[in-house]
XYZ file of C-alpha atoms in Angstrom:
82
model
C -3.803 1.269 -13.102
C -5.967 -1.842 -12.714
C -9.060 -0.248 -11.160
C -11.156 -0.874 -14.275
C -11.035 -4.612 -13.519
C -11.653 -4.242 -9.776
C -14.800 -5.722 -8.262
C -14.560 -3.491 -5.185
C -12.561 -0.445 -4.120
C -12.049 1.002 -0.651
C -9.814 3.696 0.737
C -7.606 2.660 3.648
C -6.080 5.134 6.128
C -3.669 4.440 8.961
C -0.557 5.284 10.956
C 2.629 3.211 11.322
C 5.730 4.337 13.221
C 4.578 7.952 12.973
C 3.954 7.794 9.217
C 0.485 8.510 7.882
C -0.536 6.328 4.976
C -3.472 5.821 2.665
C -4.231 3.531 -0.214
C -7.007 2.471 -2.560
C -7.448 -1.249 -1.943
C -9.118 -3.145 -4.770
C -10.413 -6.689 -5.119
C -9.297 -7.991 -8.500
C -11.733 -8.990 -11.198
C -11.044 -12.646 -10.408
C -12.464 -12.139 -6.899
C -9.380 -13.761 -5.358
C -6.521 -11.243 -5.191
C -6.247 -7.779 -3.691
C -4.058 -4.955 -4.959
C -3.510 -1.267 -4.272
C -4.334 1.109 -7.115
C -2.751 4.031 -5.221
C -0.608 4.348 -2.092
C 0.726 7.406 -0.294
C 2.973 7.634 2.757
C 3.198 11.048 4.412
C 1.568 12.548 1.331
C 4.100 11.108 -1.125
C 3.059 8.495 -3.714
C 4.877 5.172 -3.364
C 4.892 1.800 -5.092
C 4.329 -1.378 -3.104
C 6.960 -4.051 -3.676
C 4.284 -6.780 -3.902
C 1.594 -6.099 -6.491
C -1.030 -8.666 -5.367
C -2.153 -10.109 -2.025
C -4.056 -13.308 -1.283
C -6.288 -11.720 1.379
C -7.513 -8.319 2.540
C -5.693 -8.799 5.844
C -2.409 -9.549 4.061
C -2.849 -6.410 1.967
C -3.476 -4.251 5.052
C -0.454 -5.710 6.840
C 1.687 -5.201 3.741
C 0.667 -1.571 3.471
C 1.328 -0.862 7.155
C 4.667 -2.661 7.027
C 5.764 -0.751 3.950
C 4.658 2.562 5.466
C 6.597 1.742 8.616
C 9.721 1.022 6.585
C 9.267 4.200 4.556
C 9.054 6.174 7.804
C 12.341 4.664 9.015
C 14.058 5.397 5.687
C 12.904 9.015 5.840
C 14.204 9.308 9.415
C 17.599 7.808 8.475
C 18.380 8.773 4.873
C 21.109 6.964 2.990
C 23.480 8.708 0.555
C 21.396 7.339 -2.343
C 18.151 8.631 -0.761
C 18.856 11.973 0.968
């Protein structure tokens, strides 16, 4: 977890395609990149595919997009992910 080097931290909540998500958005110690220290979709912890974002808006869009995709995967499980 990188929160020790974060300049700021805020908790984000939202809904995407029926999935509830939350995450702890942090501004990195360099003051330039954002990252999520924790993310949950429908109460389950998940890992974001992209670790750092160039802007707060990009981070929020990335989180919502990932949550939306996670909701679709849960609705249509594959044999590898029942």
